[in-house]
Coordinates of C-alpha atoms and ligand atoms in Angstrom, one line a residue:
M1 CA 0.0 0.0 0.0
E2 CA 1.4 3.4 -1.1
F3 CA 0.4 6.6 0.7
E4 CA 2.8 8.9 -1.1
L5 CA 1.6 11.1 -4.0
N6 CA 3.7 11.0 -7.1
E7 CA 5.3 14.0 -8.7
E8 CA 2.6 14.4 -11.3
Q9 CA -0.1 14.3 -8.7
L10 CA 1.7 16.9 -6.5
M11 CA 2.1 19.1 -9.6
I12 CA -1.7 18.9 -10.3
Q13 CA -2.5 19.6 -6.7
K14 CA -0.3 22.7 -6.7
A15 CA -1.7 24.0 -10.0
A16 CA -5.2 23.6 -8.7
R17 CA -4.3 25.3 -5.4
D18 CA -2.6 28.3 -7.2
F19 CA -5.6 28.7 -9.6
A20 CA -8.1 28.6 -6.8
Q21 CA -6.3 31.0 -4.6
N22 CA -5.2 33.5 -7.3
E23 CA -8.1 33.3 -9.8
L24 CA -11.2 31.9 -8.0
K25 CA -10.9 33.6 -4.6
P26 CA -11.1 37.2 -5.8
G27 CA -14.8 37.7 -6.6
V28 CA -16.1 34.5 -5.0
I29 CA -18.2 36.4 -2.5
E30 CA -19.7 38.7 -5.1
R31 CA -20.5 35.8 -7.5
D32 CA -22.3 34.0 -4.6
E33 CA -24.2 37.2 -3.7
H34 CA -25.4 37.8 -7.2
Q35 CA -25.7 34.2 -8.4
K36 CA -23.2 35.0 -11.1
F37 CA -21.9 32.1 -13.2
P38 CA -18.0 32.1 -13.1
K39 CA -17.7 32.3 -16.9
E40 CA -14.2 33.6 -17.2
Q41 CA -13.0 31.3 -14.5
V42 CA -14.6 28.3 -16.2
K43 CA -12.9 29.3 -19.4
R44 CA -9.6 29.2 -17.5
L45 CA -10.4 25.9 -16.0
G46 CA -10.7 24.6 -19.5
E47 CA -7.4 26.2 -20.6
L48 CA -5.6 24.6 -17.7
G49 CA -7.0 21.2 -18.5
F50 CA -9.3 20.8 -15.5
L51 CA -12.4 20.1 -17.4
G52 CA -11.4 16.8 -19.0
M53 CA -8.8 15.6 -16.6
M54 CA -9.4 11.8 -16.9
I55 CA -10.0 11.8 -20.7
D56 CA -7.4 10.3 -23.1
S57 CA -5.3 13.0 -24.8
K58 CA -6.4 11.8 -28.2
Y59 CA -9.9 13.1 -27.2
G60 CA -8.5 16.4 -25.9
G61 CA -8.2 15.4 -22.2
G62 CA -5.4 15.4 -19.7
G63 CA -5.0 11.6 -19.5
L64 CA -4.7 11.8 -15.7
D65 CA -5.8 9.4 -13.0
T66 CA -8.7 9.7 -10.6
I67 CA -6.4 10.5 -7.7
S68 CA -5.3 13.7 -9.5
Y69 CA -8.9 14.5 -10.1
V70 CA -9.7 14.1 -6.3
L71 CA -6.7 16.4 -5.5
A72 CA -7.8 19.1 -7.9
M73 CA -11.4 18.9 -6.8
E74 CA -10.3 19.3 -3.2
E75 CA -8.3 22.4 -3.9
I76 CA -10.9 24.1 -6.1
S77 CA -13.7 23.3 -3.6
K78 CA -11.8 24.8 -0.7
V79 CA -12.4 28.2 -2.4
D80 CA -15.3 28.0 -4.8
A81 CA -17.7 25.0 -4.6
S82 CA -19.8 26.5 -7.5
A83 CA -16.8 26.3 -9.8
S84 CA -16.0 22.8 -8.6
V85 CA -19.5 21.4 -9.3
I86 CA -19.3 22.8 -12.8
M87 CA -15.9 21.0 -13.1
S88 CA -17.2 17.8 -11.5
V89 CA -20.2 17.4 -13.7
N90 CA -18.2 18.1 -16.9
N91 CA -15.5 15.7 -15.9
S92 CA -17.3 12.8 -14.3
L93 CA -20.8 12.8 -15.6
V94 CA -20.4 14.1 -19.1
C95 CA -16.8 13.5 -20.5
W96 CA -16.2 10.2 -18.7
G97 CA -19.6 8.8 -19.7
L98 CA -18.9 9.7 -23.3
Q99 CA -15.4 8.3 -23.3
E100 CA -16.5 5.0 -21.7
Y101 CA -19.8 4.4 -23.6
G102 CA -19.9 6.8 -26.6
T103 CA -19.3 5.8 -30.2
E104 CA -16.2 7.1 -32.1
E105 CA -18.4 9.6 -33.9
Q106 CA -19.9 10.9 -30.7
K107 CA -16.4 11.2 -29.2
Q108 CA -15.2 13.2 -32.2
K109 CA -18.2 15.5 -32.3
Y110 CA -19.0 16.0 -28.6
L111 CA -16.2 14.7 -26.3
I112 CA -13.3 16.6 -27.8
P113 CA -14.7 20.1 -27.3
L114 CA -16.1 19.1 -23.9
A115 CA -12.8 17.7 -22.7
K116 CA -10.9 20.8 -23.9
G117 CA -13.4 23.0 -22.1
E118 CA -14.4 24.8 -25.3
I119 CA -18.0 23.9 -24.3
I120 CA -19.5 22.5 -21.2
G121 CA -22.0 19.7 -20.6
A122 CA -24.9 18.8 -18.4
F123 CA -26.3 15.5 -17.1
C124 CA -30.1 15.3 -17.1
L125 CA -31.6 12.5 -15.0
S126 CA -33.7 14.2 -12.3
E127 CA -37.3 15.2 -12.9
P128 CA -40.0 17.0 -10.9
E129 CA -41.2 13.5 -9.7
A130 CA -38.0 11.5 -10.1
G131 CA -35.1 12.5 -7.9
S132 CA -34.0 9.7 -5.7
D133 CA -36.5 7.3 -7.4
A134 CA -34.6 7.7 -10.7
T135 CA -36.1 4.7 -12.4
S136 CA -39.5 6.5 -12.5
Q137 CA -38.7 8.6 -15.7
H138 CA -41.6 10.5 -17.1
T139 CA -39.6 12.1 -19.9
T140 CA -40.2 10.0 -23.1
A141 CA -38.1 9.2 -26.1
I142 CA -40.3 7.6 -28.6
D143 CA -38.6 5.5 -31.3
K144 CA -39.4 7.0 -34.7
G145 CA -37.0 5.0 -36.9
D146 CA -34.1 7.2 -37.6
H147 CA -34.7 9.5 -34.6
Y148 CA -36.3 9.7 -31.1
L149 CA -39.1 12.2 -30.3
L150 CA -38.2 13.6 -26.9
N151 CA -40.9 15.1 -24.6
G152 CA -40.8 16.0 -20.9
T153 CA -39.2 18.1 -18.2
K154 CA -35.9 17.8 -16.3
N155 CA -35.2 19.5 -13.0
W156 CA -32.3 21.0 -11.1
I157 CA -29.9 20.6 -14.0
T158 CA -26.4 21.8 -13.1
N159 CA -24.8 23.9 -16.0
G160 CA -28.4 24.0 -17.4
G161 CA -28.0 27.6 -18.7
S162 CA -24.4 27.4 -19.8
A163 CA -24.1 23.9 -21.4
S164 CA -24.1 23.2 -25.1
T165 CA -24.3 19.4 -24.8
F166 CA -26.9 17.6 -22.6
L167 CA -27.0 13.9 -21.7
V168 CA -30.7 13.2 -21.3
M169 CA -32.2 10.0 -19.8
A170 CA -35.7 9.2 -21.1
Q171 CA -38.2 6.3 -21.2
T172 CA -38.5 4.6 -24.6
D173 CA -40.4 1.5 -23.6
A174 CA -42.3 1.8 -20.3
S175 CA -43.2 -1.9 -20.2
K176 CA -39.5 -2.7 -19.7
K177 CA -39.2 -0.3 -16.8
H178 CA -35.6 0.9 -16.2
K179 CA -34.4 -1.4 -19.0
G180 CA -36.5 0.7 -21.4
I181 CA -34.6 3.9 -20.7
N182 CA -32.2 5.5 -23.2
A183 CA -29.5 8.1 -22.8
L184 CA -29.5 10.7 -25.6
I185 CA -27.1 13.5 -26.5
V186 CA -29.2 16.6 -27.0
E187 CA -27.7 19.8 -28.3
K188 CA -28.6 23.3 -27.2
G189 CA -30.7 24.9 -29.9
M190 CA -32.4 21.7 -31.1
P191 CA -36.0 22.8 -32.0
G192 CA -38.4 22.2 -29.1
F193 CA -35.7 22.4 -26.4
T194 CA -36.3 25.3 -24.0
L195 CA -34.7 26.4 -20.8
G196 CA -36.7 27.0 -17.6
P197 CA -35.9 29.8 -15.2
K198 CA -32.7 29.7 -13.1
E199 CA -33.1 28.4 -9.6
S200 CA -32.4 30.7 -6.6
K201 CA -30.4 28.4 -4.3
L202 CA -29.2 28.3 -0.7
G203 CA -25.6 27.4 -1.8
I204 CA -23.4 26.9 -4.8
R205 CA -25.1 30.0 -6.0
G206 CA -22.5 30.6 -8.8
S207 CA -23.5 27.4 -10.6
D208 CA -26.5 27.9 -12.8
T209 CA -29.2 25.4 -12.1
H210 CA -32.2 25.2 -14.4
S211 CA -35.2 23.1 -15.4
L212 CA -35.2 22.0 -19.1
M213 CA -38.3 21.4 -21.2
F214 CA -38.5 19.2 -24.3
S215 CA -41.4 19.4 -26.7
D216 CA -41.2 17.1 -29.7
V217 CA -37.4 17.4 -29.9
K218 CA -36.1 15.2 -32.7
V219 CA -32.9 13.5 -31.5
P220 CA -31.0 11.5 -34.2
K221 CA -30.6 7.8 -33.4
A222 CA -26.9 8.3 -33.8
N223 CA -27.1 10.4 -30.5
R224 CA -28.1 7.4 -28.4
I225 CA -25.4 6.3 -26.0
G226 CA -24.9 2.5 -25.9
E227 CA -27.4 -0.2 -26.9
D228 CA -31.2 0.4 -26.8
G229 CA -32.3 0.3 -23.1
F230 CA -28.8 1.0 -21.7
G231 CA -29.7 4.5 -20.5
F232 CA -30.4 3.7 -16.8
K233 CA -27.3 1.6 -16.4
F234 CA -25.3 4.4 -18.2
A235 CA -26.7 6.9 -15.6
M236 CA -25.8 4.6 -12.6
K237 CA -22.3 3.7 -13.9
T238 CA -21.6 7.3 -14.6
L239 CA -22.9 8.4 -11.2
N240 CA -20.5 6.0 -9.5
G241 CA -17.7 8.2 -10.7
G242 CA -19.7 11.4 -10.1
R243 CA -20.0 10.4 -6.5
I244 CA -16.2 10.4 -6.1
G245 CA -16.2 13.9 -7.6
I246 CA -18.9 15.1 -5.1
A247 CA -17.2 13.4 -2.2
S248 CA -14.0 15.3 -3.1
Q249 CA -16.0 18.5 -3.3
A250 CA -17.3 17.9 0.2
L251 CA -13.8 17.1 1.3
G252 CA -12.6 20.4 -0.1
I253 CA -15.4 22.4 1.5
A254 CA -14.5 20.8 4.9
S255 CA -10.7 21.2 4.5
G256 CA -11.1 24.8 3.2
A257 CA -13.3 25.7 6.2
Y258 CA -10.9 23.9 8.6
E259 CA -7.9 25.8 7.3
L260 CA -9.7 29.1 7.8
A261 CA -10.6 28.1 11.4
L262 CA -7.0 27.1 12.1
A263 CA -5.6 30.4 10.9
Y264 CA -8.4 32.4 12.7
S265 CA -8.0 30.6 16.0
K266 CA -4.3 31.6 16.1
E267 CA -5.1 35.3 15.5
R268 CA -8.3 35.8 17.5
K269 CA -7.7 36.5 21.2
A270 CA -10.2 35.9 24.0
F271 CA -9.7 35.8 27.8
G272 CA -6.1 37.1 27.3
K273 CA -4.8 34.5 24.8
P274 CA -5.4 33.2 21.2
I275 CA -8.5 31.1 21.1
S276 CA -6.4 28.2 19.8
E277 CA -5.0 27.9 23.3
H278 CA -8.4 27.2 24.7
Q279 CA -9.2 23.5 24.9
A280 CA -12.7 24.0 23.7
I281 CA -11.3 25.2 20.4
Q282 CA -8.4 22.7 20.3
F283 CA -10.7 19.7 20.6
K284 CA -13.0 21.0 17.8
L285 CA -9.9 21.4 15.5
A286 CA -8.6 18.0 16.5
D287 CA -12.0 16.4 15.6
M288 CA -12.1 18.2 12.3
A289 CA -8.5 17.2 11.4
T290 CA -9.2 13.5 12.1
E291 CA -12.5 13.4 10.2
I292 CA -11.1 15.3 7.2
D293 CA -8.2 12.9 6.9
A294 CA -10.6 9.9 7.1
A295 CA -12.8 11.5 4.3
R296 CA -9.7 12.1 2.2
L297 CA -8.6 8.4 2.5
L298 CA -12.1 7.2 1.5
C299 CA -12.0 9.5 -1.6
F300 CA -8.5 8.2 -2.5
K301 CA -9.6 4.6 -2.0
A302 CA -12.6 4.9 -4.3
A303 CA -10.4 6.7 -6.9
W304 CA -7.7 4.0 -6.6
L305 CA -10.2 1.3 -7.2
K306 CA -11.5 3.1 -10.2
D307 CA -8.0 3.6 -11.6
N308 CA -7.3 0.0 -11.1
K309 CA -10.4 -1.2 -12.9
K310 CA -12.0 -2.7 -9.8
D311 CA -15.6 -2.3 -8.6
Y312 CA -15.8 1.1 -7.0
S313 CA -19.6 1.6 -6.6
L314 CA -19.6 0.8 -2.8
A315 CA -16.4 2.8 -2.1
A316 CA -17.8 5.8 -3.9
S317 CA -21.0 5.7 -1.8
F318 CA -18.8 5.3 1.4
A319 CA -16.8 8.3 0.4
K320 CA -19.8 10.5 -0.5
V321 CA -21.9 9.7 2.5
F322 CA -19.0 10.3 4.9
A323 CA -17.3 13.3 3.3
S324 CA -20.6 15.1 2.9
R325 CA -21.4 14.6 6.6
V326 CA -18.0 15.8 7.5
A327 CA -18.4 18.9 5.3
M328 CA -21.7 19.8 6.9
E329 CA -20.5 19.2 10.5
T330 CA -17.2 20.8 10.0
T331 CA -18.6 24.0 8.4
V332 CA -21.1 24.4 11.2
E333 CA -18.3 24.2 13.8
V334 CA -16.1 26.5 11.8
V335 CA -18.8 29.2 11.8
Q336 CA -19.1 28.6 15.6
I337 CA -15.3 29.1 16.0
H338 CA -15.5 32.4 14.1
G339 CA -18.4 33.6 16.3
G340 CA -20.0 36.8 15.0
Y341 CA -17.4 37.0 12.2
G342 CA -18.5 33.6 11.0
Y343 CA -22.0 34.9 10.4
V344 CA -20.9 37.6 7.9
K345 CA -20.0 37.0 4.3
E346 CA -16.5 38.6 4.4
Y347 CA -15.0 35.6 6.3
H348 CA -16.1 33.0 3.7
V349 CA -17.2 30.4 6.2
E350 CA -20.9 31.0 6.1
R351 CA -20.8 30.4 2.4
L352 CA -18.9 27.2 2.9
M353 CA -21.6 26.1 5.4
R354 CA -24.4 26.9 2.9
D355 CA -22.4 25.1 0.0
A356 CA -21.8 22.0 2.2
K357 CA -25.5 21.1 2.3
I358 CA -25.9 20.2 -1.4
T359 CA -23.2 17.5 -1.1
Q360 CA -25.7 15.5 1.0
I361 CA -28.4 15.9 -1.7
Y362 CA -27.1 15.8 -5.3
E363 CA -25.7 12.8 -7.2
G364 CA -27.6 10.6 -4.8
T365 CA -28.8 11.8 -1.4
T366 CA -27.3 10.5 1.8
E367 CA -30.3 8.1 2.0
V368 CA -29.6 6.8 -1.5
Q369 CA -26.0 6.1 -0.6
K370 CA -27.2 4.2 2.4
M371 CA -29.5 2.2 0.1
V372 CA -26.5 1.3 -2.1
I373 CA -24.4 0.5 1.0
S374 CA -27.0 -1.6 2.8
R375 CA -27.8 -3.6 -0.4
A376 CA -24.1 -4.3 -0.9
I377 CA -23.4 -5.4 2.7
L378 CA -26.6 -7.4 3.1
G379 CA -26.6 -9.0 -0.3
Ligands
CAA401 N1 -23.9 1.1 -10.3 C1 -24.3 0.3 -11.3 N2 -25.5 -0.2 -11.4 C2 -26.4 0.2 -10.5 C3 -26.2 1.1 -9.5 C4 -24.8 1.6 -9.3 N3 -24.5 2.4 -8.4 N4 -27.3 1.3 -8.8 C5 -28.3 0.6 -9.3 N5 -27.8 -0.1 -10.4 C6 -28.5 -1.0 -11.3 C7 -28.9 -2.2 -10.6 O1 -27.9 -3.2 -10.5 C8 -30.1 -2.6 -11.4 O2 -29.6 -3.3 -12.6 P1 -30.3 -4.7 -13.1 O3 -31.7 -4.3 -13.6 O4 -29.4 -5.1 -14.2 O5 -30.4 -5.6 -11.9 C9 -30.7 -1.3 -11.9 O6 -29.6 -0.3 -11.8 C10 -31.9 -0.8 -11.1 O7 -31.4 -0.7 -9.8 P2 -32.4 -1.1 -8.5 O8 -33.1 -2.4 -8.8 O9 -31.5 -1.1 -7.3 O10 -33.4 0.1 -8.6 P3 -34.1 0.9 -7.4 O11 -35.1 1.7 -8.0 O12 -34.5 0.0 -6.3 O13 -32.9 1.8 -6.8 C11 -31.4 3.7 -7.0 C12 -32.1 2.6 -7.7 C13 -30.0 3.1 -6.4 C14 -32.1 4.3 -5.8 C15 -31.2 4.7 -8.1 O14 -32.4 5.1 -8.6 C16 -30.3 5.9 -7.6 O15 -29.1 5.8 -7.6 N6 -31.0 7.1 -7.4 C17 -30.4 8.3 -7.2 C18 -30.2 9.1 -8.5 C19 -29.2 10.1 -8.4 O16 -28.1 9.9 -7.9 N7 -29.5 11.2 -9.0 C20 -28.5 12.3 -9.1 C21 -29.0 13.2 -10.2 S1 -27.7 13.8 -11.2 C22 -27.0 15.1 -10.4 O17 -27.3 15.4 -9.2 C23 -26.0 15.8 -11.2 C24 -25.8 17.2 -10.9 O18 -26.4 18.0 -11.6 C25 -24.9 17.6 -9.8

């Protein structure tokens, strides 16, 4: 067992840290306040190779391992969880799914610009009445010979307003239940495809989340990913990797908040000494450091299993359920350590606390992860 990062991984970690501190931190409070999508910063993420990290270089990606992705996600999420969810969805749910299951034609047409970050993508599974219960798809894709006719509504779609390429799950044959679902590549601008209003959210306010409406959208058969009926399996397999991304996002939110608390506790004085010299604060920091390290190890383990072509579904759920809880609990305590300062925007920690909550909801709620885990352990 090897616990050392290699030189390439350390280099990626440093590049992500520098980018986050120098280019994401300025303006992050304002983007959160005004729900402003980080357009320039996302363009830079693409230029730096952070939007197609695990994609083969022949398809415009970085050809990196999942451990490097975890490292980069942690550093970016320490500063701006809105930027990191944009990055995570593009990397894990869109590019990776296309690389793994797309045709050569789909890779040439869609994957290359996505992996280079020239355009961004969205993953469209959730619906008004199908969140956790994802097999209950009401969006339909009726087989019309050379194309599918797509009708329905998708909800809470990350990158909804900014993406050009959308991977949409829809029911073709209801009698086959989840085995009758297809995954289709839908382009922005296809006739009948409209964007709903942008959601006003508690956290990750810089990411643009929309509902999407499809009314008789003609999607060519060539845009189906995998065999007929593979759509639900495609979504689940893709989400296994997505959950490593969100676990790493939660890890970054927790470790970013912890680093702020550590620095603040050495500066802030109370009762004649820095608050870091009070045991009440020391024990909070000790608990955080322990739990963050455990969350990081779970992320690395899931990433290692993926890189080594082993089953990582259970490990991804372990990582997500634990890291998202650590993010929530840590950020609440970090606000507490900051006292009144923690409750105002200038100190960053209240934003991290608001951002943490979504990691327990999207890409499979905590309860869905526990379904996956209990089914795996009970058989
Ligand atoms: N990996 C691979 N296959 C999986 C899987 C996984 N993690 N989870 C389920 N499957 C497979 C099952 O093996 C089964 O396959 P077979 O038919 O071949 O046996 C099939 O999928 C159906 O699974 P179940 O019988 O277990 O179905 P279920 O309805 O009882 O439970 C569920 C399914 C696990 C709850 C699933 O619906 C689920 O994961 N729900 C959560 C959906 C989710 O994560 N949504 C996130 C939206 S995307 C998002 O948030 C992106 C964003 O914008 C940030």
